XYZ file of C-alpha atoms in Angstrom:
698
model
C 14.307 -25.939 19.800
C 16.644 -25.233 22.453
C 16.735 -24.073 25.912
C 18.788 -21.118 26.300
C 18.059 -18.770 30.281
C 18.086 -14.773 30.188
C 18.077 -13.613 33.489
C 17.275 -16.337 35.176
C 14.004 -16.938 32.432
C 14.463 -20.172 31.258
C 12.418 -20.407 27.725
C 12.727 -22.546 24.467
C 13.604 -20.600 21.070
C 14.512 -21.818 18.171
C 18.365 -22.301 17.575
C 18.816 -20.350 14.913
C 17.308 -17.545 17.213
C 19.409 -14.204 17.953
C 20.454 -13.658 21.876
C 18.583 -10.524 21.003
C 15.782 -13.044 19.923
C 15.699 -14.185 22.705
C 15.838 -12.371 25.431
C 12.692 -10.809 24.135
C 10.890 -14.076 24.089
C 11.444 -13.688 28.129
C 10.887 -10.461 28.841
C 14.100 -8.409 28.204
C 14.217 -5.484 26.903
C 17.408 -5.237 24.867
C 17.899 -1.785 23.145
C 19.450 -1.297 19.314
C 20.462 0.867 16.265
C 21.158 -1.588 13.748
C 19.500 -3.936 13.961
C 16.362 -5.120 12.466
C 14.201 -7.679 11.559
C 13.441 -7.338 8.463
C 16.754 -6.380 7.336
C 20.342 -7.949 7.493
C 21.967 -7.654 10.199
C 24.505 -5.987 10.378
C 26.206 -5.492 13.799
C 27.123 -1.754 13.572
C 26.078 0.232 17.003
C 26.897 -2.658 18.855
C 24.769 -0.701 21.978
C 22.626 -4.665 21.893
C 25.372 -6.205 24.210
C 25.064 -8.684 26.956
C 26.518 -10.940 28.668
C 27.186 -14.702 28.304
C 28.175 -16.010 30.768
C 31.312 -18.461 30.939
C 31.712 -16.608 27.788
C 35.278 -14.295 27.245
C 35.255 -11.603 29.756
C 33.765 -9.066 27.126
C 30.109 -8.167 26.961
C 29.087 -9.697 23.333
C 26.387 -8.204 20.086
C 23.151 -9.968 21.126
C 22.110 -9.043 17.407
C 25.137 -10.909 16.232
C 25.150 -14.121 17.654
C 23.290 -17.121 17.545
C 21.371 -19.975 19.949
C 23.533 -22.103 18.124
C 26.355 -20.840 19.052
C 26.523 -20.905 22.706
C 28.070 -23.231 24.855
C 25.977 -25.362 27.159
C 27.214 -25.376 30.763
C 30.010 -27.719 32.251
C 27.168 -30.170 33.302
C 25.451 -29.581 30.335
C 23.058 -27.032 32.278
C 21.859 -24.655 29.269
C 23.517 -21.062 27.929
C 22.598 -18.292 29.929
C 22.689 -14.943 29.254
C 22.096 -11.798 31.571
C 21.146 -8.268 30.520
C 21.111 -5.977 32.639
C 24.779 -6.818 35.111
C 27.324 -3.856 35.249
C 29.429 -5.192 32.813
C 26.883 -4.939 30.096
C 25.762 -1.079 32.017
C 29.685 0.140 31.865
C 28.982 -0.751 28.022
C 25.969 0.221 27.341
C 26.996 3.251 28.883
C 29.736 3.546 26.875
C 28.776 2.941 23.582
C 25.680 5.688 23.875
C 28.516 7.941 25.243
C 30.542 7.241 21.429
C 27.323 7.243 19.736
C 26.470 11.233 20.689
C 30.311 12.102 20.173
C 29.246 14.137 16.896
C 25.190 13.799 16.945
C 24.723 17.829 17.689
C 22.114 19.350 19.612
C 19.290 19.681 17.139
C 16.376 17.890 19.290
C 13.861 21.320 19.130
C 14.497 21.536 16.107
C 14.650 17.630 14.494
C 11.112 16.349 13.210
C 12.524 12.853 14.537
C 11.926 14.492 18.343
C 9.036 12.592 20.058
C 9.935 9.822 17.961
C 13.534 8.986 18.317
C 14.847 5.874 19.001
C 18.067 7.883 19.895
C 16.491 10.085 22.276
C 14.708 7.616 24.256
C 18.162 5.111 24.579
C 19.862 7.467 26.012
C 17.238 8.576 28.493
C 17.784 5.165 29.705
C 21.155 3.763 28.411
C 22.841 6.798 28.468
C 25.170 8.556 31.427
C 24.582 12.372 32.701
C 27.016 13.631 30.900
C 30.906 13.084 27.765
C 33.878 13.271 28.887
C 34.639 14.273 24.960
C 35.168 17.374 23.874
C 36.236 17.926 20.762
C 34.302 19.615 17.720
C 31.893 18.031 16.181
C 32.587 17.046 12.760
C 30.218 17.964 9.920
C 29.084 15.899 7.031
C 26.987 17.969 3.857
C 24.008 17.406 3.907
C 22.279 15.181 0.441
C 19.792 15.679 -1.625
C 18.253 12.258 -2.533
C 15.250 12.983 -3.501
C 11.292 15.251 -3.188
C 10.017 12.823 -0.266
C 13.058 11.572 1.966
C 15.103 14.659 3.761
C 18.819 14.628 4.965
C 20.541 15.822 7.763
C 23.433 14.188 7.694
C 25.419 15.269 10.741
C 22.874 13.218 12.520
C 23.500 9.721 10.686
C 24.881 7.257 13.235
C 25.466 4.987 10.665
C 23.552 1.758 11.481
C 23.004 1.187 7.384
C 19.403 0.343 7.382
C 18.609 2.283 4.298
C 21.000 0.802 2.849
C 19.959 -2.689 3.957
C 16.632 -1.584 3.014
C 17.340 -0.257 -0.751
C 19.022 -3.303 -1.121
C 17.706 -5.870 0.370
C 13.310 -4.839 0.161
C 13.114 -2.325 -2.145
C 15.671 -4.134 -4.347
C 17.014 -0.106 -6.271
C 19.868 0.282 -4.059
C 20.257 3.988 -4.212
C 22.298 4.376 -1.558
C 25.292 3.553 0.058
C 28.266 4.760 2.454
C 32.055 6.241 1.487
C 34.578 6.422 3.276
C 35.752 4.911 6.587
C 35.274 5.387 10.031
C 34.729 9.117 10.723
C 34.849 10.030 7.263
C 32.150 7.527 6.547
C 29.130 8.954 5.035
C 25.593 7.385 3.420
C 25.443 8.729 -0.077
C 23.704 8.432 -4.013
C 27.423 9.136 -4.528
C 25.912 10.688 -7.612
C 23.386 12.808 -5.648
C 20.770 11.731 -7.617
C 16.824 11.349 -6.775
C 16.332 7.215 -5.892
C 14.195 5.321 -7.811
C 11.865 3.632 -5.496
C 8.571 3.514 -5.003
C 8.960 2.485 -1.428
C 12.027 4.772 -0.202
C 9.951 6.732 2.432
C 10.106 3.717 4.152
C 13.800 4.356 5.252
C 12.629 7.127 6.946
C 10.446 5.491 9.543
C 13.384 2.920 9.751
C 15.890 5.866 10.672
C 16.351 5.478 14.327
C 17.381 9.716 14.455
C 16.464 12.341 12.859
C 19.405 12.035 10.120
C 16.090 10.575 7.541
C 12.502 12.347 7.232
C 9.869 12.872 5.629
C 10.479 15.954 2.852
C 7.028 16.765 2.459
C 6.816 16.666 6.396
C 9.711 18.925 7.731
C 8.290 21.395 9.810
C 4.749 21.114 10.293
C 4.487 20.351 13.556
C 4.825 17.629 15.981
C 3.627 14.748 16.586
C 2.505 14.754 20.105
C -0.078 17.167 18.518
C -1.763 15.065 16.370
C -4.902 12.441 16.783
C -4.108 8.972 15.179
C -6.606 6.744 13.655
C -6.051 3.441 12.468
C -7.413 3.193 8.745
C -7.113 1.402 4.421
C -4.654 3.121 2.066
C -7.428 3.135 -0.680
C -3.849 4.084 -3.076
C -3.725 0.902 -4.676
C -5.733 -2.634 -4.660
C -3.251 -4.245 -1.779
C -5.127 -2.283 1.249
C -1.993 -1.012 3.279
C -3.083 -0.332 6.985
C -1.962 3.118 8.099
C -2.150 5.575 10.469
C -4.063 8.763 9.367
C -1.875 11.106 11.694
C -4.737 13.873 12.359
C -4.736 18.257 13.830
C -7.682 19.578 13.367
C -9.607 19.067 10.404
C -5.897 18.232 8.054
C -4.289 15.100 7.476
C -0.616 15.577 8.470
C 0.872 12.826 7.286
C 0.299 9.091 6.759
C 2.391 6.165 7.874
C 1.373 2.741 7.691
C 0.478 0.255 10.779
C 2.010 -2.841 11.249
C 0.079 -6.139 9.380
C 1.697 -9.378 8.502
C -1.016 -10.541 6.271
C -1.168 -7.655 4.148
C 2.245 -4.879 3.658
C 4.387 -6.110 6.752
C 5.335 -2.986 8.292
C 6.193 -0.862 4.912
C 3.895 1.514 2.786
C 4.230 2.262 -0.852
C 5.499 6.634 -1.728
C 2.017 7.016 -3.545
C 0.334 5.778 -0.432
C 2.433 7.833 2.704
C 2.240 11.378 0.784
C -0.902 12.063 -0.736
C -1.901 13.473 2.481
C -1.451 17.531 0.923
C -3.566 16.416 -2.297
C -5.698 15.593 0.096
C -6.247 19.116 0.717
C -6.400 21.304 -2.978
C -9.078 20.537 -5.334
C -11.701 19.869 -2.801
C -15.202 20.083 -3.656
C -17.247 21.776 -0.730
C -20.377 22.431 -1.386
C -23.397 21.232 -4.954
C -22.373 22.990 -8.543
C -25.302 23.549 -11.202
C -24.489 24.609 -14.902
C -26.079 27.303 -15.832
C -25.612 28.532 -19.006
C -22.446 25.973 -19.694
C -21.119 27.427 -16.772
C -20.656 25.985 -12.947
C -22.732 27.979 -10.070
C -22.711 27.099 -6.417
C -25.857 25.641 -5.584
C -28.148 24.447 -2.959
C -28.221 20.755 -2.805
C -32.472 20.438 -2.908
C -31.147 22.773 -6.087
C -28.971 19.515 -7.079
C -31.626 17.330 -6.113
C -34.284 19.069 -8.024
C -31.684 19.551 -11.214
C -30.900 15.954 -11.248
C -34.697 14.407 -10.456
C -36.083 16.467 -13.364
C -33.179 14.712 -15.118
C -34.478 11.114 -14.338
C -37.830 11.902 -14.422
C -37.833 12.996 -17.843
C -34.742 10.367 -19.419
C -36.524 6.983 -18.481
C -34.958 4.086 -16.351
C -33.005 3.302 -20.339
C -31.641 6.138 -21.026
C -29.907 6.497 -17.706
C -26.260 4.718 -16.191
C -24.159 4.989 -12.884
C -19.735 3.986 -12.818
C -18.658 3.548 -10.526
C -14.855 4.917 -8.954
C -11.628 3.242 -8.156
C -12.048 5.126 -4.670
C -15.479 4.285 -4.267
C -16.573 2.333 -0.657
C -18.644 -1.087 -0.952
C -20.972 0.828 0.731
C -21.409 2.887 -1.379
C -21.232 1.090 -4.602
C -24.147 -1.219 -3.164
C -26.073 2.319 -2.284
C -25.229 3.026 -5.870
C -26.588 -0.432 -6.984
C -29.344 -0.476 -4.795
C -30.762 2.877 -5.836
C -30.891 2.018 -9.236
C -32.100 -1.426 -9.243
C -34.621 0.845 -7.247
C -35.301 3.581 -10.066
C -35.771 0.272 -12.535
C -32.360 0.876 -14.300
C -29.584 -1.853 -15.310
C -26.696 -0.143 -16.785
C -23.904 -0.245 -13.620
C -21.152 -1.159 -13.183
C -18.031 -0.361 -10.767
C -14.805 -1.585 -13.988
C -14.800 1.988 -15.382
C -11.578 0.190 -16.950
C -13.723 -2.157 -19.169
C -12.210 -5.142 -17.094
C -13.542 -8.741 -18.151
C -14.236 -10.137 -14.492
C -17.996 -10.517 -13.216
C -19.572 -12.162 -9.932
C -21.489 -14.922 -12.374
C -18.512 -15.947 -12.507
C -17.073 -17.289 -9.411
C -15.305 -15.069 -6.825
C -12.524 -17.104 -7.433
C -12.080 -15.810 -10.727
C -11.749 -12.404 -9.601
C -9.623 -12.338 -6.397
C -6.383 -12.915 -5.689
C -6.676 -16.703 -4.615
C -4.089 -17.446 -2.557
C -3.300 -14.761 -0.388
C -0.758 -12.468 -0.240
C 0.964 -13.807 2.163
C 1.431 -17.095 0.486
C 3.139 -15.881 -2.108
C 6.909 -16.645 0.482
C 5.394 -20.514 -0.410
C 5.478 -19.796 -4.005
C 8.162 -21.489 -5.651
C 6.969 -19.986 -9.621
C 5.315 -17.154 -9.999
C 4.162 -16.162 -13.794
C 3.404 -12.655 -14.709
C 0.631 -12.149 -17.235
C -0.028 -8.375 -18.493
C 0.954 -6.852 -14.735
C 3.289 -4.992 -13.955
C 3.436 -5.148 -9.914
C 6.147 -2.801 -9.018
C 3.512 -0.215 -10.641
C 0.959 -0.915 -9.706
C 1.463 -3.075 -6.140
C 4.340 -1.801 -4.976
C 4.250 -3.579 -1.583
C 3.586 -6.910 -2.910
C 5.944 -6.262 -5.103
C 8.377 -6.473 -2.428
C 6.848 -10.179 -1.453
C 7.318 -11.055 -4.318
C 11.424 -10.153 -4.159
C 11.514 -11.519 -0.025
C 10.074 -15.134 -1.655
C 13.101 -14.947 -4.368
C 15.718 -13.293 -2.422
C 14.772 -16.566 -0.017
C 15.033 -18.894 -2.614
C 16.069 -17.913 -6.139
C 12.363 -18.343 -7.354
C 12.400 -18.445 -10.608
C 9.439 -15.814 -12.252
C 8.329 -15.400 -15.855
C 5.976 -12.313 -18.009
C 4.030 -12.614 -20.921
C 4.304 -8.503 -20.977
C 5.942 -5.195 -21.149
C 9.852 -6.080 -20.411
C 10.232 -3.808 -18.119
C 12.409 -3.915 -14.481
C 11.043 -5.503 -11.350
C 13.884 -5.521 -8.850
C 14.368 -9.020 -9.020
C 15.371 -11.164 -12.266
C 13.163 -12.862 -13.838
C 12.704 -14.894 -17.731
C 10.321 -12.900 -20.287
C 8.435 -15.400 -22.284
C 6.565 -12.875 -24.886
C 4.587 -9.464 -24.538
C 0.982 -11.503 -25.330
C -1.891 -14.373 -26.095
C 0.374 -16.428 -28.181
C 3.199 -17.186 -25.388
C 0.267 -17.435 -22.508
C -1.515 -20.132 -25.383
C 1.457 -22.002 -25.851
C 2.470 -22.309 -21.747
C -1.388 -23.310 -20.979
C -0.312 -25.735 -23.617
C 2.610 -26.675 -21.842
C 4.378 -25.932 -25.784
C 6.568 -23.564 -23.642
C 9.899 -24.231 -21.407
C 8.245 -22.065 -18.511
C 5.055 -24.121 -18.869
C 7.731 -26.672 -17.294
C 8.983 -25.166 -15.260
C 5.009 -24.590 -13.141
C 4.403 -27.723 -13.895
C 7.394 -29.181 -11.442
C 6.729 -26.452 -9.100
C 4.438 -27.530 -5.808
C 2.848 -23.596 -5.697
C 2.777 -22.470 -8.997
C 1.483 -18.911 -9.141
C 0.144 -17.356 -11.782
C -0.502 -13.645 -11.613
C -2.637 -11.854 -13.708
C -2.877 -8.502 -14.263
C -5.712 -5.500 -15.213
C -3.778 -4.819 -18.153
C -4.451 -8.005 -19.700
C -8.745 -7.654 -18.677
C -8.744 -4.151 -18.904
C -8.819 -5.266 -23.446
C -11.789 -5.834 -25.804
C -10.343 -9.147 -25.557
C -10.135 -9.771 -21.894
C -12.435 -12.597 -20.635
C -10.180 -14.639 -23.509
C -7.314 -13.616 -21.918
C -8.798 -14.394 -18.358
C -9.985 -17.947 -19.860
C -6.517 -19.059 -21.377
C -4.737 -17.523 -17.841
C -7.248 -19.650 -15.456
C -6.119 -22.606 -18.376
C -2.517 -22.330 -17.532
C -3.441 -22.264 -13.805
C -4.858 -25.800 -14.458
C -2.883 -26.772 -17.105
C 0.075 -26.194 -14.158
C -1.669 -27.945 -11.148
C -2.285 -25.289 -9.539
C -5.977 -24.688 -8.856
C -6.353 -27.289 -6.405
C -8.550 -27.082 -2.620
C -5.113 -26.422 -0.811
C -3.809 -24.575 -3.057
C -5.048 -22.106 -5.392
C -2.854 -20.168 -7.844
C -4.952 -17.688 -9.793
C -4.511 -14.528 -8.836
C -5.980 -11.305 -10.506
C -3.586 -8.766 -9.524
C -6.345 -5.362 -9.238
C -5.455 -1.500 -9.447
C -8.718 -0.119 -8.625
C -9.316 -0.634 -3.986
C -13.195 -0.341 -4.990
C -13.252 -3.321 -7.413
C -13.505 -6.436 -5.818
C -15.507 -5.185 -3.316
C -17.860 -3.414 -5.980
C -17.479 -7.923 -7.512
C -18.162 -8.914 -4.676
C -22.110 -6.475 -4.043
C -22.638 -7.336 -8.071
C -22.366 -3.170 -8.884
C -22.445 -4.710 -12.357
C -25.078 -4.694 -15.207
C -28.198 -6.427 -14.369
C -30.810 -7.715 -17.644
C -30.768 -5.609 -20.713
C -27.788 -3.160 -18.875
C -24.845 -1.669 -20.258
C -21.581 -1.752 -19.110
C -18.593 0.861 -18.609
C -18.121 1.230 -22.881
C -21.519 -0.057 -23.482
C -22.581 3.089 -21.568
C -19.472 5.496 -23.170
C -21.654 3.765 -26.454
C -24.804 5.024 -26.193
C -24.011 7.812 -24.770
C -21.833 9.187 -27.600
C -25.027 8.288 -30.162
C -27.345 10.571 -27.771
C -28.963 6.945 -26.384
C -27.897 7.866 -22.847
C -29.498 10.544 -21.379
C -27.802 10.882 -17.591
C -25.259 9.504 -16.447
C -24.323 9.458 -13.547
C -20.298 8.848 -11.801
C -19.355 7.503 -8.574
C -15.938 9.441 -8.100
C -15.390 8.250 -11.310
C -12.716 10.037 -13.512
C -10.528 7.631 -15.065
C -13.144 7.273 -18.403
C -13.220 9.130 -21.666
C -14.972 12.363 -20.603
C -15.452 13.443 -24.586
C -16.852 10.018 -25.382
C -20.161 11.463 -22.651
C -21.792 12.970 -25.804
C -24.748 15.388 -24.921
C -25.966 13.236 -21.885
C -26.750 14.773 -18.622
C -23.603 14.116 -16.208
C -23.986 14.072 -12.176
C -20.833 14.044 -10.538
C -19.949 12.957 -6.584
C -16.843 13.024 -6.237
C -14.333 15.045 -3.934
C -12.395 16.331 -5.903
C -12.128 19.070 -9.050
C -10.873 16.082 -11.820
C -11.503 15.236 -15.208
C -15.435 14.427 -14.221
C -16.057 17.812 -12.143
C -15.403 19.170 -15.513
C -17.668 17.288 -16.912
C -20.909 16.939 -15.173
C -23.283 19.128 -14.926
C -23.858 18.311 -11.604
C -21.582 18.268 -8.883
C -22.149 16.596 -5.228
C -19.632 16.801 -2.677
C -18.097 13.798 -1.381
C -15.724 12.566 0.943
C -12.115 11.024 1.282
C -11.472 8.319 2.507
C -9.381 9.304 5.500
C -12.320 11.050 6.573
C -15.713 8.826 6.761
C -16.248 5.537 7.997
C -15.896 2.888 5.483
C -15.134 -0.485 4.541
C -13.135 -1.663 1.379
C -12.161 -5.545 0.016
C -8.220 -5.566 -1.013
C -7.131 -8.184 -4.197
C -7.159 -11.428 -1.963
C -10.742 -10.336 -0.334
C -9.844 -9.475 3.094
C -12.089 -7.198 4.232
C -10.951 -4.151 6.204
C -12.665 -1.353 7.574
C -11.573 2.232 7.621
C -12.008 5.310 10.302
C -13.180 8.598 9.657
C -9.727 10.738 10.715
C -10.633 13.931 9.512
C -14.264 15.154 8.307
C -15.141 16.722 4.693
C -14.695 20.191 4.126
C -17.277 23.029 3.877
C -20.810 20.897 2.924
C -19.462 17.632 1.426
C -21.251 15.073 3.131
C -20.255 10.792 2.802
C -21.180 9.579 -0.946
C -23.877 6.959 0.970
C -25.739 9.786 2.522
C -25.589 12.081 -0.467
C -26.965 8.864 -2.305
C -29.860 8.379 0.703
C -30.938 11.619 0.312
C -31.028 11.834 -3.534
C -33.169 9.101 -3.055
C -36.185 11.320 -1.473
C -36.175 13.228 -4.135
C -35.843 10.863 -6.712
C -38.617 9.093 -4.737
C -37.035 5.399 -4.772
C -36.167 6.221 -1.140
C -32.940 3.637 0.516
C -34.454 2.051 3.849
C -31.405 2.492 5.792
C -30.539 6.390 7.338
C -27.497 5.503 8.898
C -24.195 3.400 8.093
C -25.201 1.049 10.965
C -28.041 0.379 9.063
C -26.799 0.480 5.183
C -23.865 -2.293 6.253
C -26.830 -5.016 7.990
C -28.858 -4.180 5.027
C -25.001 -4.700 2.843
C -23.836 -8.075 4.646
C -27.228 -9.318 4.465
C -26.934 -9.166 1.343
C -23.205 -11.217 0.882
C -22.779 -12.904 5.132
C -18.841 -12.814 3.961
C -17.942 -9.335 4.494
C -18.914 -9.274 7.588
C -15.801 -11.170 8.467
C -13.600 -7.777 8.558
C -9.740 -8.837 8.942
C -10.682 -11.856 6.801
C -10.456 -13.844 3.143
C -13.087 -16.156 3.110
C -11.915 -18.300 0.337
C -13.204 -18.715 -2.746
C -13.934 -22.381 -4.474
C -11.588 -23.465 -6.806
C -13.666 -24.741 -9.043
C -15.369 -21.527 -10.304
C -11.720 -21.249 -11.716
C -11.554 -24.898 -13.467
C -15.424 -23.589 -15.047
C -13.668 -20.306 -16.137
C -10.159 -22.127 -18.112
C -13.083 -24.184 -19.992
C -15.419 -20.982 -21.106
C -12.319 -20.539 -24.815
C -12.185 -16.982 -26.362
C -9.703 -16.282 -29.227
C -7.874 -13.152 -27.981
C -5.767 -10.863 -30.176
C -2.101 -11.341 -30.737
C -2.033 -7.714 -29.499
C 0.706 -7.474 -26.414
C -0.181 -7.164 -23.420
C 0.331 -2.700 -21.431
C 0.545 -1.961 -17.642
C -2.148 -0.950 -15.897
C -0.548 1.992 -14.302
C 1.623 3.597 -16.894
C 2.175 6.432 -14.637
C 2.463 5.517 -10.653
C 2.343 8.773 -8.642
C -0.770 9.991 -11.194
C -3.054 7.475 -10.856
C -6.492 8.718 -8.827
C -7.966 12.670 -8.100
C -6.121 12.546 -5.043
C -2.928 12.049 -6.292
C -2.917 14.770 -9.228
C -4.082 16.964 -7.191
C -0.767 17.361 -4.872
C 2.030 18.881 -5.432
C 3.984 15.825 -3.934
C 3.062 13.313 -7.087
C 3.759 15.715 -9.784
C 7.419 16.355 -8.468
C 7.698 13.223 -8.565
C 5.855 12.322 -11.474
C 8.213 14.323 -12.804
C 11.168 12.753 -11.685
C 9.814 9.708 -13.248
C 9.442 10.698 -16.826
C 12.735 12.192 -16.658
C 14.475 9.393 -15.059
C 12.145 7.426 -18.293
C 13.654 9.748 -21.074
C 17.219 9.927 -19.684
C 17.252 5.597 -19.882
C 15.657 5.267 -22.971
C 18.369 7.939 -25.028
């Protein structure tokens, strides 16, 4: 550590720290536009000027100068800088005056108003007038896609957007043309940006040059109630802030969480909010005469009770969906158990994961943040760019730090970082596990190897054998130990880990999802409960009586005989467990429409009619029962480590996987769940993605 004096305050900082970071540690506030902690240093805006004692008689850019570059005093005193001297004040006023030469007076109509860095800093560090009276420059707005709106007259050339797309997203769509006053930020050919993280550039923009296009002119930030919550569009569990006005969700923004999503958010998670308003189920329906007709709650419950009592426990099944909370899956399993029903499953894609194999067999064990410590990665049957875009940015971040070797077994797709394509399916994985492949040597030489197994490898009929083979490869590579468990399962469903934790899997003699579909097709299953499960082939449910508890008029609602309207993830307090096993709590930001109710409350009310009353009348009582059954769910915002011995046992189970190539579990990134399919913004993004793929194929 190096000592430095900032405005008379002595602090110890790392020698490679910038003066700006050192000043912040000392409690001094330094204005900036171009500097960002997660991006490379550009030194464009010059707003962060400070005075260096003993340095040249001019201010220095604190973002571009490191502490180690300062000279000590004549007698060895610690270097000293000043952030509030008259020279610094005059320099900042001059910089602000220059920045405002061409900036238009758009504040009354700018969507950035109220959270604009330029507004705030011009008030704090600017002057009351300008000495420049020339005409302002005009720049044509650019089309860069359906998500980010451009008003390039406002651009101050900080290049944060360019650095983000190039460095973090790994899709260098944006760049600069021209020099000086003629410089413009553009996609060159004005095509849509191709990154799944492009919405973050609007958050990074310190002015109103880049804003969120779906949010344009819909409201002012001070009108909104702000609620901290958790995203469920994938299994990463990104921390989000939901802004609401009245009963409507107006926008979704990321929250800082260094362990999960840093401060980034995928575009699907960010722009899904318009799907929360459309195609909503707001009252119960019962199918009469082949048509779904509006009904009251008692009528819907009575219709269900008649069918369940007539069917008997052996001819009833229940499937949990990908967006269900842990409480709902616990209540569903509890209700089915009290009814004597053993056919319950939260794995609607048929993934070969089971809590009986140990918790380490289905977790991203090492944790998301620990990706930055890995020194070799093997991707098995997964496409993290589509399945977990924020997690993929972590892998790219690690690759940029040291040229991380990444091997891929599965589909050869662009991951935004160089990869070594090893093969298409289990045969290649066998060679790696047996040490017969060159990449096996790479893993063996690594101190912290990481094997990431995706749902594309596990949701096949031979998924159990593939899982065992991947565990064997991890053990053979030395990736499984007490201090580093490099066996990592990458989930795509937000509900999956929580569902497995609470045991929402078939009981003794029960059927899994595939078994229930087969039984329903054969007429051996009379009643099927779908808890937001829309990703199964509905035509295979045969003549079964289908009860759908969900939020949107998607596939499950179309097939249902009784529809029970539930609450979306922004409309209920709930617990979710992400792919690494981190327990997180979502909060209610709005209320469900019409007669829709929280899903656990619907199950509790239904249980009384079915004669198997659940013993909890409030969410707190339900959580208490859930935590009593699964104690680690009480550790909110923590990851309870799983026993790595489970991975070693899994590797010895064996099996004979087929030679069929792995396929990614996510084929259309923007249309993976009912909320996404109800979103007009996601539909436009999906159409663009398909057009881009067709163009690339030509």
